[in-house]
PDB file of C-alpha atoms in Angstrom:
ATOM      1  CA  UNK A   1      23.394   5.715  10.293  1.00 79.00           C
ATOM      2  CA  UNK A   2      24.440   9.261  11.223  1.00 81.00           C
ATOM      3  CA  UNK A   3      23.315   8.765  14.823  1.00 81.00           C
ATOM      4  CA  UNK A   4      25.181   5.460  15.041  1.00 85.00           C
ATOM      5  CA  UNK A   5      28.350   7.090  13.680  1.00 85.00           C
ATOM      6  CA  UNK A   6      28.107   9.937  16.182  1.00 82.00           C
ATOM      7  CA  UNK A   7      27.533   7.466  19.016  1.00 84.00           C
ATOM      8  CA  UNK A   8      30.515   5.354  17.914  1.00 86.00           C
ATOM      9  CA  UNK A   9      32.804   8.387  17.828  1.00 83.00           C
ATOM     10  CA  UNK A  10      31.578   9.437  21.243  1.00 82.00           C
ATOM     11  CA  UNK A  11      32.192   5.996  22.733  1.00 84.00           C
ATOM     12  CA  UNK A  12      35.622   5.861  21.102  1.00 82.00           C
ATOM     13  CA  UNK A  13      36.501   9.207  22.661  1.00 79.00           C
ATOM     14  CA  UNK A  14      35.349   8.079  26.097  1.00 79.00           C
ATOM     15  CA  UNK A  15      37.250   4.791  25.851  1.00 79.00           C
ATOM     16  CA  UNK A  16      40.618   6.460  25.274  1.00 75.00           C
ATOM     17  CA  UNK A  17      43.110   6.809  28.052  1.00 64.00           C
ATOM     18  CA  UNK A  18      43.183  10.079  29.944  1.00 63.00           C
ATOM     19  CA  UNK A  19      46.713  10.666  28.680  1.00 64.00           C
ATOM     20  CA  UNK A  20      45.344  11.032  25.131  1.00 65.00           C
ATOM     21  CA  UNK A  21      43.292  14.063  26.072  1.00 75.00           C
ATOM     22  CA  UNK A  22      43.799  15.852  22.734  1.00 78.00           C
ATOM     23  CA  UNK A  23      42.721  12.861  20.673  1.00 79.00           C
ATOM     24  CA  UNK A  24      39.710  12.255  22.908  1.00 79.00           C
ATOM     25  CA  UNK A  25      38.690  15.889  22.564  1.00 81.00           C
ATOM     26  CA  UNK A  26      39.072  15.642  18.798  1.00 83.00           C
ATOM     27  CA  UNK A  27      36.818  12.579  18.684  1.00 83.00           C
ATOM     28  CA  UNK A  28      34.220  14.353  20.822  1.00 83.00           C
ATOM     29  CA  UNK A  29      34.342  17.304  18.443  1.00 84.00           C
ATOM     30  CA  UNK A  30      33.903  15.029  15.419  1.00 86.00           C
ATOM     31  CA  UNK A  31      31.014  13.273  17.153  1.00 85.00           C
ATOM     32  CA  UNK A  32      29.275  16.599  17.718  1.00 86.00           C
ATOM     33  CA  UNK A  33      29.822  17.591  14.081  1.00 85.00           C
ATOM     34  CA  UNK A  34      28.368  14.330  12.792  1.00 85.00           C
ATOM     35  CA  UNK A  35      25.429  14.611  15.192  1.00 85.00           C
ATOM     36  CA  UNK A  36      24.735  18.152  13.968  1.00 86.00           C
ATOM     37  CA  UNK A  37      24.297  16.817  10.427  1.00 84.00           C
ATOM     38  CA  UNK A  38      21.334  14.720  11.613  1.00 84.00           C
ATOM     39  CA  UNK A  39      19.228  17.748  12.622  1.00 84.00           C
ATOM     40  CA  UNK A  40      17.713  18.414   9.145  1.00 84.00           C
ATOM     41  CA  UNK A  41      16.791  14.759   8.719  1.00 84.00           C
ATOM     42  CA  UNK A  42      15.121  14.668  12.135  1.00 84.00           C
ATOM     43  CA  UNK A  43      12.977  17.702  11.322  1.00 86.00           C
ATOM     44  CA  UNK A  44      12.034  16.264   7.924  1.00 82.00           C
ATOM     45  CA  UNK A  45      10.991  13.071   9.714  1.00 81.00           C
ATOM     46  CA  UNK A  46       8.300  15.089  11.508  1.00 80.00           C
ATOM     47  CA  UNK A  47       6.342  15.193   8.247  1.00 78.00           C
ATOM     48  CA  UNK A  48       5.354  11.582   8.834  1.00 76.00           C
ATOM     49  CA  UNK A  49       3.316  12.728  11.846  1.00 78.00           C
ATOM     50  CA  UNK A  50       0.944  14.597   9.513  1.00 78.00           C
ATOM     51  CA  UNK A  51       0.439  11.779   7.009  1.00 75.00           C
ATOM     52  CA  UNK A  52      -3.256  11.735   7.848  1.00 74.00           C
ATOM     53  CA  UNK A  53      -3.738  15.116   6.174  1.00 79.00           C
ATOM     54  CA  UNK A  54      -4.284  14.929   2.441  1.00 79.00           C
ATOM     55  CA  UNK A  55      -2.142  17.984   1.683  1.00 81.00           C
ATOM     56  CA  UNK A  56       0.927  16.627   3.479  1.00 80.00           C
ATOM     57  CA  UNK A  57       0.447  13.119   2.085  1.00 82.00           C
ATOM     58  CA  UNK A  58       0.115  14.422  -1.473  1.00 83.00           C
ATOM     59  CA  UNK A  59       3.199  16.590  -0.940  1.00 83.00           C
ATOM     60  CA  UNK A  60       5.225  13.545   0.088  1.00 83.00           C
ATOM     61  CA  UNK A  61       3.981  11.621  -2.944  1.00 85.00           C
ATOM     62  CA  UNK A  62       5.058  14.513  -5.193  1.00 85.00           C
ATOM     63  CA  UNK A  63       8.529  14.628  -3.619  1.00 84.00           C
ATOM     64  CA  UNK A  64       9.001  10.852  -3.925  1.00 84.00           C
ATOM     65  CA  UNK A  65       7.860  10.929  -7.555  1.00 85.00           C
ATOM     66  CA  UNK A  66      10.228  13.814  -8.312  1.00 86.00           C
ATOM     67  CA  UNK A  67      13.166  11.958  -6.786  1.00 85.00           C
ATOM     68  CA  UNK A  68      12.322   8.876  -8.808  1.00 84.00           C
ATOM     69  CA  UNK A  69      11.970  10.837 -12.029  1.00 83.00           C
ATOM     70  CA  UNK A  70      15.290  12.599 -11.386  1.00 84.00           C
ATOM     71  CA  UNK A  71      17.175   9.308 -11.800  1.00 85.00           C
ATOM     72  CA  UNK A  72      17.637  10.085 -15.517  1.00 84.00           C
ATOM     73  CA  UNK A  73      19.150  13.461 -14.642  1.00 85.00           C
ATOM     74  CA  UNK A  74      21.623  11.998 -12.161  1.00 87.00           C
ATOM     75  CA  UNK A  75      22.658   9.244 -14.572  1.00 88.00           C
ATOM     76  CA  UNK A  76      23.429  11.790 -17.310  1.00 87.00           C
ATOM     77  CA  UNK A  77      25.128  14.050 -14.771  1.00 87.00           C
ATOM     78  CA  UNK A  78      27.339  11.223 -13.478  1.00 89.00           C
ATOM     79  CA  UNK A  79      28.422  10.211 -16.992  1.00 90.00           C
ATOM     80  CA  UNK A  80      29.258  13.778 -17.970  1.00 88.00           C
ATOM     81  CA  UNK A  81      30.940  14.511 -14.627  1.00 88.00           C
ATOM     82  CA  UNK A  82      33.304  11.564 -15.019  1.00 90.00           C
ATOM     83  CA  UNK A  83      34.333  12.736 -18.485  1.00 89.00           C
ATOM     84  CA  UNK A  84      34.903  16.364 -17.493  1.00 86.00           C
ATOM     85  CA  UNK A  85      36.647  15.320 -14.269  1.00 85.00           C
ATOM     86  CA  UNK A  86      39.095  13.187 -16.214  1.00 85.00           C
ATOM     87  CA  UNK A  87      39.666  15.970 -18.743  1.00 84.00           C
ATOM     88  CA  UNK A  88      40.330  18.690 -16.175  1.00 80.00           C
ATOM     89  CA  UNK A  89      42.472  16.397 -14.016  1.00 81.00           C
ATOM     90  CA  UNK A  90      44.601  15.529 -17.046  1.00 81.00           C
ATOM     91  CA  UNK A  91      44.977  19.213 -17.951  1.00 79.00           C
ATOM     92  CA  UNK A  92      45.960  19.961 -14.352  1.00 74.00           C
ATOM     93  CA  UNK A  93      48.616  17.238 -14.361  1.00 74.00           C
ATOM     94  CA  UNK A  94      49.943  18.074 -17.837  1.00 70.00           C
ATOM     95  CA  UNK A  95      52.647  20.343 -16.434  1.00 65.00           C
ATOM     96  CA  UNK A  96      53.794  17.688 -13.970  1.00 62.00           C
ATOM     97  CA  UNK A  97      52.161  19.339 -10.944  1.00 64.00           C
ATOM     98  CA  UNK A  98      48.721  18.203  -9.842  1.00 62.00           C
ATOM     99  CA  UNK A  99      46.714  19.863  -7.126  1.00 61.00           C
ATOM    100  CA  UNK A 100      44.652  16.731  -6.542  1.00 65.00           C
ATOM    101  CA  UNK A 101      41.212  15.640  -7.609  1.00 72.00           C
ATOM    102  CA  UNK A 102      39.498  17.429  -4.714  1.00 76.00           C
ATOM    103  CA  UNK A 103      40.121  20.832  -6.295  1.00 77.00           C
ATOM    104  CA  UNK A 104      38.716  19.674  -9.637  1.00 79.00           C
ATOM    105  CA  UNK A 105      35.637  18.120  -8.021  1.00 82.00           C
ATOM    106  CA  UNK A 106      35.041  21.260  -5.963  1.00 80.00           C
ATOM    107  CA  UNK A 107      35.208  23.424  -9.087  1.00 80.00           C
ATOM    108  CA  UNK A 108      32.743  21.236 -10.977  1.00 82.00           C
ATOM    109  CA  UNK A 109      30.274  21.178  -8.078  1.00 83.00           C
ATOM    110  CA  UNK A 110      30.465  24.970  -7.661  1.00 82.00           C
ATOM    111  CA  UNK A 111      29.744  25.422 -11.362  1.00 82.00           C
ATOM    112  CA  UNK A 112      26.797  23.027 -11.140  1.00 83.00           C
ATOM    113  CA  UNK A 113      25.327  24.938  -8.195  1.00 82.00           C
ATOM    114  CA  UNK A 114      25.548  28.265 -10.026  1.00 78.00           C
ATOM    115  CA  UNK A 115      28.785  29.720  -8.637  1.00 77.00           C
ATOM    116  CA  UNK A 116      31.473  29.005 -11.250  1.00 77.00           C
ATOM    117  CA  UNK A 117      35.038  30.258 -10.875  1.00 74.00           C
ATOM    118  CA  UNK A 118      36.272  31.238 -14.346  1.00 72.00           C
ATOM    119  CA  UNK A 119      39.678  32.463 -13.148  1.00 71.00           C
ATOM    120  CA  UNK A 120      41.028  29.135 -11.877  1.00 71.00           C
ATOM    121  CA  UNK A 121      40.611  27.119 -15.131  1.00 67.00           C
ATOM    122  CA  UNK A 122      42.780  29.483 -17.159  1.00 65.00           C
ATOM    123  CA  UNK A 123      45.449  29.525 -14.448  1.00 68.00           C
ATOM    124  CA  UNK A 124      45.496  25.886 -13.313  1.00 69.00           C
ATOM    125  CA  UNK A 125      44.362  23.865 -16.324  1.00 70.00           C
ATOM    126  CA  UNK A 126      46.160  25.736 -19.063  1.00 67.00           C
ATOM    127  CA  UNK A 127      44.894  28.375 -21.442  1.00 73.00           C
ATOM    128  CA  UNK A 128      42.758  28.027 -23.574  1.00 76.00           C
ATOM    129  CA  UNK A 129      41.898  24.325 -23.237  1.00 78.00           C
ATOM    130  CA  UNK A 130      40.959  24.366 -19.554  1.00 76.00           C
ATOM    131  CA  UNK A 131      38.706  27.366 -20.015  1.00 80.00           C
ATOM    132  CA  UNK A 132      36.987  25.784 -23.038  1.00 84.00           C
ATOM    133  CA  UNK A 133      36.318  22.559 -21.122  1.00 83.00           C
ATOM    134  CA  UNK A 134      35.045  24.530 -18.130  1.00 82.00           C
ATOM    135  CA  UNK A 135      32.736  26.608 -20.354  1.00 84.00           C
ATOM    136  CA  UNK A 136      31.383  23.414 -21.914  1.00 86.00           C
ATOM    137  CA  UNK A 137      30.675  21.943 -18.485  1.00 85.00           C
ATOM    138  CA  UNK A 138      28.775  25.061 -17.406  1.00 85.00           C
ATOM    139  CA  UNK A 139      26.757  25.151 -20.616  1.00 86.00           C
ATOM    140  CA  UNK A 140      25.746  21.483 -20.513  1.00 87.00           C
ATOM    141  CA  UNK A 141      24.860  21.401 -16.823  1.00 85.00           C
ATOM    142  CA  UNK A 142      23.333  24.842 -16.266  1.00 83.00           C
ATOM    143  CA  UNK A 143      21.385  25.224 -19.500  1.00 84.00           C
ATOM    144  CA  UNK A 144      20.600  21.681 -20.650  1.00 86.00           C
ATOM    145  CA  UNK A 145      20.625  19.288 -17.696  1.00 86.00           C
ATOM    146  CA  UNK A 146      19.002  21.695 -15.236  1.00 85.00           C
ATOM    147  CA  UNK A 147      16.159  22.354 -17.680  1.00 87.00           C
ATOM    148  CA  UNK A 148      15.769  18.605 -18.170  1.00 86.00           C
ATOM    149  CA  UNK A 149      15.501  18.238 -14.387  1.00 87.00           C
ATOM    150  CA  UNK A 150      12.883  21.017 -14.204  1.00 88.00           C
ATOM    151  CA  UNK A 151      10.871  19.337 -16.964  1.00 87.00           C
ATOM    152  CA  UNK A 152      11.015  15.998 -15.139  1.00 86.00           C
ATOM    153  CA  UNK A 153       9.878  17.648 -11.905  1.00 87.00           C
ATOM    154  CA  UNK A 154       7.005  19.383 -13.687  1.00 87.00           C
ATOM    155  CA  UNK A 155       5.912  16.130 -15.314  1.00 85.00           C
ATOM    156  CA  UNK A 156       5.996  14.299 -11.976  1.00 84.00           C
ATOM    157  CA  UNK A 157       3.982  17.045 -10.278  1.00 85.00           C
ATOM    158  CA  UNK A 158       1.329  17.114 -13.022  1.00 85.00           C
ATOM    159  CA  UNK A 159       0.966  13.317 -12.951  1.00 82.00           C
ATOM    160  CA  UNK A 160       0.371  13.324  -9.204  1.00 83.00           C
ATOM    161  CA  UNK A 161      -1.875  16.395  -9.217  1.00 81.00           C
ATOM    162  CA  UNK A 162      -4.248  14.902 -11.811  1.00 80.00           C
ATOM    163  CA  UNK A 163      -4.948  11.897  -9.566  1.00 80.00           C
ATOM    164  CA  UNK A 164      -4.243  13.487  -6.186  1.00 81.00           C
ATOM    165  CA  UNK A 165      -6.952  11.571  -4.317  1.00 82.00           C
ATOM    166  CA  UNK A 166      -5.997   8.170  -5.733  1.00 83.00           C
ATOM    167  CA  UNK A 167      -2.299   8.815  -5.175  1.00 82.00           C
ATOM    168  CA  UNK A 168      -2.925   9.846  -1.570  1.00 82.00           C
ATOM    169  CA  UNK A 169      -5.074   6.789  -0.843  1.00 84.00           C
ATOM    170  CA  UNK A 170      -2.440   4.486  -2.342  1.00 84.00           C
ATOM    171  CA  UNK A 171       0.273   6.239  -0.318  1.00 82.00           C
ATOM    172  CA  UNK A 172      -1.740   5.983   2.907  1.00 81.00           C
ATOM    173  CA  UNK A 173      -2.474   2.291   2.285  1.00 83.00           C
ATOM    174  CA  UNK A 174       1.223   1.642   1.712  1.00 80.00           C
ATOM    175  CA  UNK A 175       2.150   3.433   4.930  1.00 78.00           C
ATOM    176  CA  UNK A 176      -0.472   1.442   6.832  1.00 77.00           C
ATOM    177  CA  UNK A 177       0.892  -1.851   5.528  1.00 76.00           C
ATOM    178  CA  UNK A 178       4.476  -0.831   6.318  1.00 72.00           C
ATOM    179  CA  UNK A 179       3.580   0.136   9.885  1.00 68.00           C
ATOM    180  CA  UNK A 180       1.681  -3.075  10.528  1.00 62.00           C
ATOM    181  CA  UNK A 181       3.286  -4.975  13.394  1.00 55.00           C
ATOM    182  CA  UNK A 182       4.592  -8.374  12.418  1.00 55.00           C
ATOM    183  CA  UNK A 183       3.677 -11.074  14.878  1.00 54.00           C
ATOM    184  CA  UNK A 184       7.025 -12.859  14.573  1.00 58.00           C
ATOM    185  CA  UNK A 185       9.346  -9.945  15.360  1.00 60.00           C
ATOM    186  CA  UNK A 186       9.268 -10.719  19.078  1.00 58.00           C
ATOM    187  CA  UNK A 187      11.028 -14.038  18.481  1.00 61.00           C
ATOM    188  CA  UNK A 188      14.386 -12.393  17.958  1.00 56.00           C
ATOM    189  CA  UNK A 189      14.267 -10.917  21.464  1.00 62.00           C
ATOM    190  CA  UNK A 190      12.437 -13.505  23.565  1.00 65.00           C
ATOM    191  CA  UNK A 191      12.330 -17.110  22.417  1.00 70.00           C
ATOM    192  CA  UNK A 192      14.661 -17.369  19.406  1.00 68.00           C
ATOM    193  CA  UNK A 193      17.558 -18.746  21.517  1.00 70.00           C
ATOM    194  CA  UNK A 194      15.264 -21.490  22.868  1.00 73.00           C
ATOM    195  CA  UNK A 195      14.349 -22.821  19.429  1.00 72.00           C
ATOM    196  CA  UNK A 196      17.253 -25.276  19.393  1.00 75.00           C
ATOM    197  CA  UNK A 197      16.976 -26.236  23.073  1.00 78.00           C
ATOM    198  CA  UNK A 198      13.290 -27.148  23.472  1.00 78.00           C
ATOM    199  CA  UNK A 199      11.334 -29.876  21.677  1.00 82.00           C
ATOM    200  CA  UNK A 200       9.102 -28.774  18.826  1.00 81.00           C
ATOM    201  CA  UNK A 201       5.878 -29.258  20.802  1.00 84.00           C
ATOM    202  CA  UNK A 202       7.133 -27.299  23.803  1.00 83.00           C
ATOM    203  CA  UNK A 203       8.509 -24.576  21.552  1.00 79.00           C
ATOM    204  CA  UNK A 204       5.106 -24.218  19.842  1.00 81.00           C
ATOM    205  CA  UNK A 205       3.352 -23.931  23.209  1.00 83.00           C
ATOM    206  CA  UNK A 206       5.893 -21.347  24.374  1.00 80.00           C
ATOM    207  CA  UNK A 207       5.433 -19.424  21.134  1.00 78.00           C
ATOM    208  CA  UNK A 208       1.644 -19.264  21.571  1.00 81.00           C
ATOM    209  CA  UNK A 209       1.982 -18.267  25.217  1.00 81.00           C
ATOM    210  CA  UNK A 210       4.446 -15.485  24.415  1.00 79.00           C
ATOM    211  CA  UNK A 211       2.223 -14.257  21.597  1.00 77.00           C
ATOM    212  CA  UNK A 212      -0.853 -14.190  23.841  1.00 81.00           C
ATOM    213  CA  UNK A 213       1.013 -12.450  26.644  1.00 81.00           C
ATOM    214  CA  UNK A 214       2.605  -9.759  24.505  1.00 78.00           C
ATOM    215  CA  UNK A 215      -0.476  -8.817  22.505  1.00 79.00           C
ATOM    216  CA  UNK A 216      -3.158  -9.247  25.175  1.00 85.00           C
ATOM    217  CA  UNK A 217      -2.737  -5.791  26.708  1.00 85.00           C
ATOM    218  CA  UNK A 218      -2.542  -3.733  23.471  1.00 84.00           C
ATOM    219  CA  UNK A 219      -5.397  -5.634  21.822  1.00 84.00           C
ATOM    220  CA  UNK A 220      -7.539  -5.202  24.935  1.00 88.00           C
ATOM    221  CA  UNK A 221      -6.880  -1.468  24.981  1.00 87.00           C
ATOM    222  CA  UNK A 222      -7.704  -1.205  21.287  1.00 82.00           C
ATOM    223  CA  UNK A 223     -10.962  -3.112  21.784  1.00 82.00           C
ATOM    224  CA  UNK A 224     -11.966  -0.886  24.706  1.00 82.00           C
ATOM    225  CA  UNK A 225     -11.102   2.238  22.773  1.00 78.00           C
ATOM    226  CA  UNK A 226     -13.106   1.238  19.708  1.00 73.00           C
ATOM    227  CA  UNK A 227     -16.120  -0.076  21.620  1.00 73.00           C
ATOM    228  CA  UNK A 228     -16.485   2.244  24.620  1.00 68.00           C
ATOM    229  CA  UNK A 229     -14.766   5.547  23.977  1.00 61.00           C
ATOM    230  CA  UNK A 230     -16.883   7.771  21.753  1.00 53.00           C
ATOM    231  CA  UNK A 231     -14.974   9.274  18.884  1.00 57.00           C
ATOM    232  CA  UNK A 232     -15.596  12.828  17.890  1.00 54.00           C
ATOM    233  CA  UNK A 233     -16.893  11.841  14.472  1.00 55.00           C
ATOM    234  CA  UNK A 234     -19.388   9.252  15.718  1.00 59.00           C
ATOM    235  CA  UNK A 235     -20.497  11.650  18.442  1.00 62.00           C
ATOM    236  CA  UNK A 236     -21.207  14.316  15.852  1.00 57.00           C
ATOM    237  CA  UNK A 237     -23.239  11.843  13.808  1.00 58.00           C
ATOM    238  CA  UNK A 238     -25.277  10.790  16.836  1.00 62.00           C
ATOM    239  CA  UNK A 239     -25.975  14.399  17.765  1.00 62.00           C
ATOM    240  CA  UNK A 240     -26.991  15.166  14.205  1.00 56.00           C
ATOM    241  CA  UNK A 241     -29.495  12.311  13.919  1.00 59.00           C
ATOM    242  CA  UNK A 242     -30.842  12.649  17.465  1.00 60.00           C
ATOM    243  CA  UNK A 243     -31.472  16.385  17.240  1.00 56.00           C
ATOM    244  CA  UNK A 244     -34.128  18.356  15.486  1.00 56.00           C
ATOM    245  CA  UNK A 245     -34.558  17.808  11.763  1.00 54.00           C
ATOM    246  CA  UNK A 246     -32.687  20.141   9.448  1.00 53.00           C
ATOM    247  CA  UNK A 247     -34.329  23.281   8.217  1.00 55.00           C
ATOM    248  CA  UNK A 248     -34.180  22.001   4.643  1.00 52.00           C
ATOM    249  CA  UNK A 249     -36.910  19.407   5.300  1.00 53.00           C
ATOM    250  CA  UNK A 250     -40.018  20.244   3.331  1.00 57.00           C
ATOM    251  CA  UNK A 251     -38.123  22.266   0.751  1.00 62.00           C
ATOM    252  CA  UNK A 252     -39.154  20.980  -2.708  1.00 63.00           C
ATOM    253  CA  UNK A 253     -35.722  21.831  -4.113  1.00 62.00           C
ATOM    254  CA  UNK A 254     -34.135  19.514  -1.563  1.00 63.00           C
ATOM    255  CA  UNK A 255     -36.727  16.714  -1.615  1.00 64.00           C
ATOM    256  CA  UNK A 256     -37.202  16.643  -5.395  1.00 65.00           C
ATOM    257  CA  UNK A 257     -34.174  18.308  -7.003  1.00 66.00           C
ATOM    258  CA  UNK A 258     -34.333  18.990 -10.711  1.00 69.00           C
ATOM    259  CA  UNK A 259     -31.784  17.379 -13.012  1.00 67.00           C
ATOM    260  CA  UNK A 260     -31.011  18.466 -16.548  1.00 64.00           C
ATOM    261  CA  UNK A 261     -28.926  15.395 -17.347  1.00 59.00           C
ATOM    262  CA  UNK A 262     -30.812  12.180 -18.114  1.00 60.00           C
ATOM    263  CA  UNK A 263     -28.059  10.154 -16.470  1.00 56.00           C
ATOM    264  CA  UNK A 264     -28.837  11.759 -13.118  1.00 57.00           C
ATOM    265  CA  UNK A 265     -32.498  10.722 -13.135  1.00 63.00           C
ATOM    266  CA  UNK A 266     -33.168   8.370 -10.238  1.00 65.00           C
ATOM    267  CA  UNK A 267     -36.753   7.309 -10.957  1.00 68.00           C
ATOM    268  CA  UNK A 268     -39.166   7.896 -13.814  1.00 69.00           C
ATOM    269  CA  UNK A 269     -42.114   7.925 -11.403  1.00 74.00           C
ATOM    270  CA  UNK A 270     -43.083  11.372 -10.249  1.00 75.00           C
ATOM    271  CA  UNK A 271     -42.146  12.409  -6.759  1.00 71.00           C
ATOM    272  CA  UNK A 272     -45.767  13.204  -5.873  1.00 74.00           C
ATOM    273  CA  UNK A 273     -46.864   9.669  -6.785  1.00 77.00           C
ATOM    274  CA  UNK A 274     -44.100   8.208  -4.651  1.00 75.00           C
ATOM    275  CA  UNK A 275     -45.079  10.365  -1.684  1.00 72.00           C
ATOM    276  CA  UNK A 276     -48.705   9.228  -1.893  1.00 73.00           C
ATOM    277  CA  UNK A 277     -47.666   5.607  -1.374  1.00 70.00           C
ATOM    278  CA  UNK A 278     -45.618   6.477   1.723  1.00 69.00           C
ATOM    279  CA  UNK A 279     -47.284   6.178   5.156  1.00 63.00           C
ATOM    280  CA  UNK A 280     -48.064   9.360   7.000  1.00 63.00           C
ATOM    281  CA  UNK A 281     -45.469   9.497   9.763  1.00 59.00           C
ATOM    282  CA  UNK A 282     -47.224  12.393  11.492  1.00 59.00           C
ATOM    283  CA  UNK A 283     -50.081  10.158  12.732  1.00 55.00           C
ATOM    284  CA  UNK A 284     -49.616   7.629  15.517  1.00 56.00           C
ATOM    285  CA  UNK A 285     -50.395   3.931  15.151  1.00 62.00           C
ATOM    286  CA  UNK A 286     -53.923   4.252  16.572  1.00 68.00           C
ATOM    287  CA  UNK A 287     -54.645   7.220  14.322  1.00 69.00           C
ATOM    288  CA  UNK A 288     -53.497   5.203  11.323  1.00 69.00           C
ATOM    289  CA  UNK A 289     -55.875   2.364  12.260  1.00 77.00           C
ATOM    290  CA  UNK A 290     -58.802   4.776  12.664  1.00 78.00           C
ATOM    291  CA  UNK A 291     -57.973   6.378   9.353  1.00 77.00           C
ATOM    292  CA  UNK A 292     -57.927   2.985   7.637  1.00 82.00           C
ATOM    293  CA  UNK A 293     -61.264   2.067   9.267  1.00 85.00           C
ATOM    294  CA  UNK A 294     -62.843   5.272   8.008  1.00 87.00           C
ATOM    295  CA  UNK A 295     -61.585   4.589   4.519  1.00 88.00           C
ATOM    296  CA  UNK A 296     -62.903   1.024   4.710  1.00 89.00           C
ATOM    297  CA  UNK A 297     -66.306   2.205   6.008  1.00 90.00           C
ATOM    298  CA  UNK A 298     -66.531   4.719   3.183  1.00 90.00           C
ATOM    299  CA  UNK A 299     -65.866   2.008   0.614  1.00 90.00           C
ATOM    300  CA  UNK A 300     -68.462  -0.299   2.237  1.00 90.00           C
ATOM    301  CA  UNK A 301     -71.074   2.463   2.102  1.00 90.00           C
ATOM    302  CA  UNK A 302     -70.296   3.058  -1.548  1.00 90.00           C
ATOM    303  CA  UNK A 303     -70.730  -0.648  -2.272  1.00 88.00           C
ATOM    304  CA  UNK A 304     -74.098  -0.722  -0.422  1.00 88.00           C
ATOM    305  CA  UNK A 305     -75.381   2.254  -2.385  1.00 88.00           C
ATOM    306  CA  UNK A 306     -74.305   0.656  -5.649  1.00 86.00           C
ATOM    307  CA  UNK A 307     -76.071  -2.601  -4.737  1.00 86.00           C
ATOM    308  CA  UNK A 308     -79.253  -0.702  -3.813  1.00 84.00           C
ATOM    309  CA  UNK A 309     -79.257   1.124  -7.125  1.00 82.00           C
ATOM    310  CA  UNK A 310     -78.941  -2.163  -8.968  1.00 80.00           C
ATOM    311  CA  UNK A 311     -81.661  -3.791  -6.846  1.00 75.00           C
ATOM    312  CA  UNK A 312     -84.284  -1.011  -7.318  1.00 71.00           C
ATOM    313  CA  UNK A 313     -84.838  -1.569 -11.095  1.00 66.00           C
ATOM    314  CA  UNK A 314     -85.202  -5.307 -10.509  1.00 57.00           C
ATOM    315  CA  UNK A 315     -87.982  -4.735  -7.894  1.00 56.00           C
ATOM    316  CA  UNK A 316     -89.858  -2.344 -10.186  1.00 58.00           C
ATOM    317  CA  UNK A 317     -89.797  -4.883 -13.023  1.00 60.00           C
ATOM    318  CA  UNK A 318     -91.146  -7.613 -10.734  1.00 56.00           C
ATOM    319  CA  UNK A 319     -94.062  -5.453  -9.699  1.00 53.00           C
TER     320      UNK A 319
END
């Protein structure tokens, strides 16, 4: 809105006749002043670039929550400001001469911001009533309402800080949904005027064609980026798993960590028993087969010896 106002003043200054040079210069000056007021908002807008960082996202959530919680403060402040404004304006106009409401409003705002002028109330608004009203305004705003605002800000900060991760994820999801491109926004610029000129069937075909044409290039680039270009994170994962094993392998504290809490127990079977049932990955496939054959041959030999021992007593009895 500020940029539009500055642009409108600039265009109005350029559209004036050259004879009205002073008025045109005044409009240009006002346009520059209005445009200068947009600088803080533009710099604050840069915070949205760093939404991906948790610290910045949580900070924005805290600020939004503080502004929402401060609604009670501003409601009380508005009600009290109207009453004190009416009182001081009436005291100013009691002698038949009023300096205008701007002076009263300026005095109240200065007192609210911590720079009260205690000389003007006794001179302009009549002694002692103006000074009493001005003292009351300073007491209620500086001591009571400001402390209420600080308490509301502290409560909002503590609420967000307790669930910082959840608040940040909800904030990031909301920003993602808000930034999602709507597929029907192109109608207002391309085919909306043709809606009442073409038949419904032709308009539907034109709509699909425009949709395919507009989104073909960006969707193709996104697909190529996600499928072909290696991201830094996935590249780090591939390098980690394709490289040498970590130095912690074989450490009993890493493989079988101890746990004092019963809730953290994964399995009641001992780690040594589980390892025995695992295949030996050091041996190759042929070595595994030879090892199994040796185990099988050993068992066959044991069975033959057992059968011979049982057969020997039977032969002795027959003799």
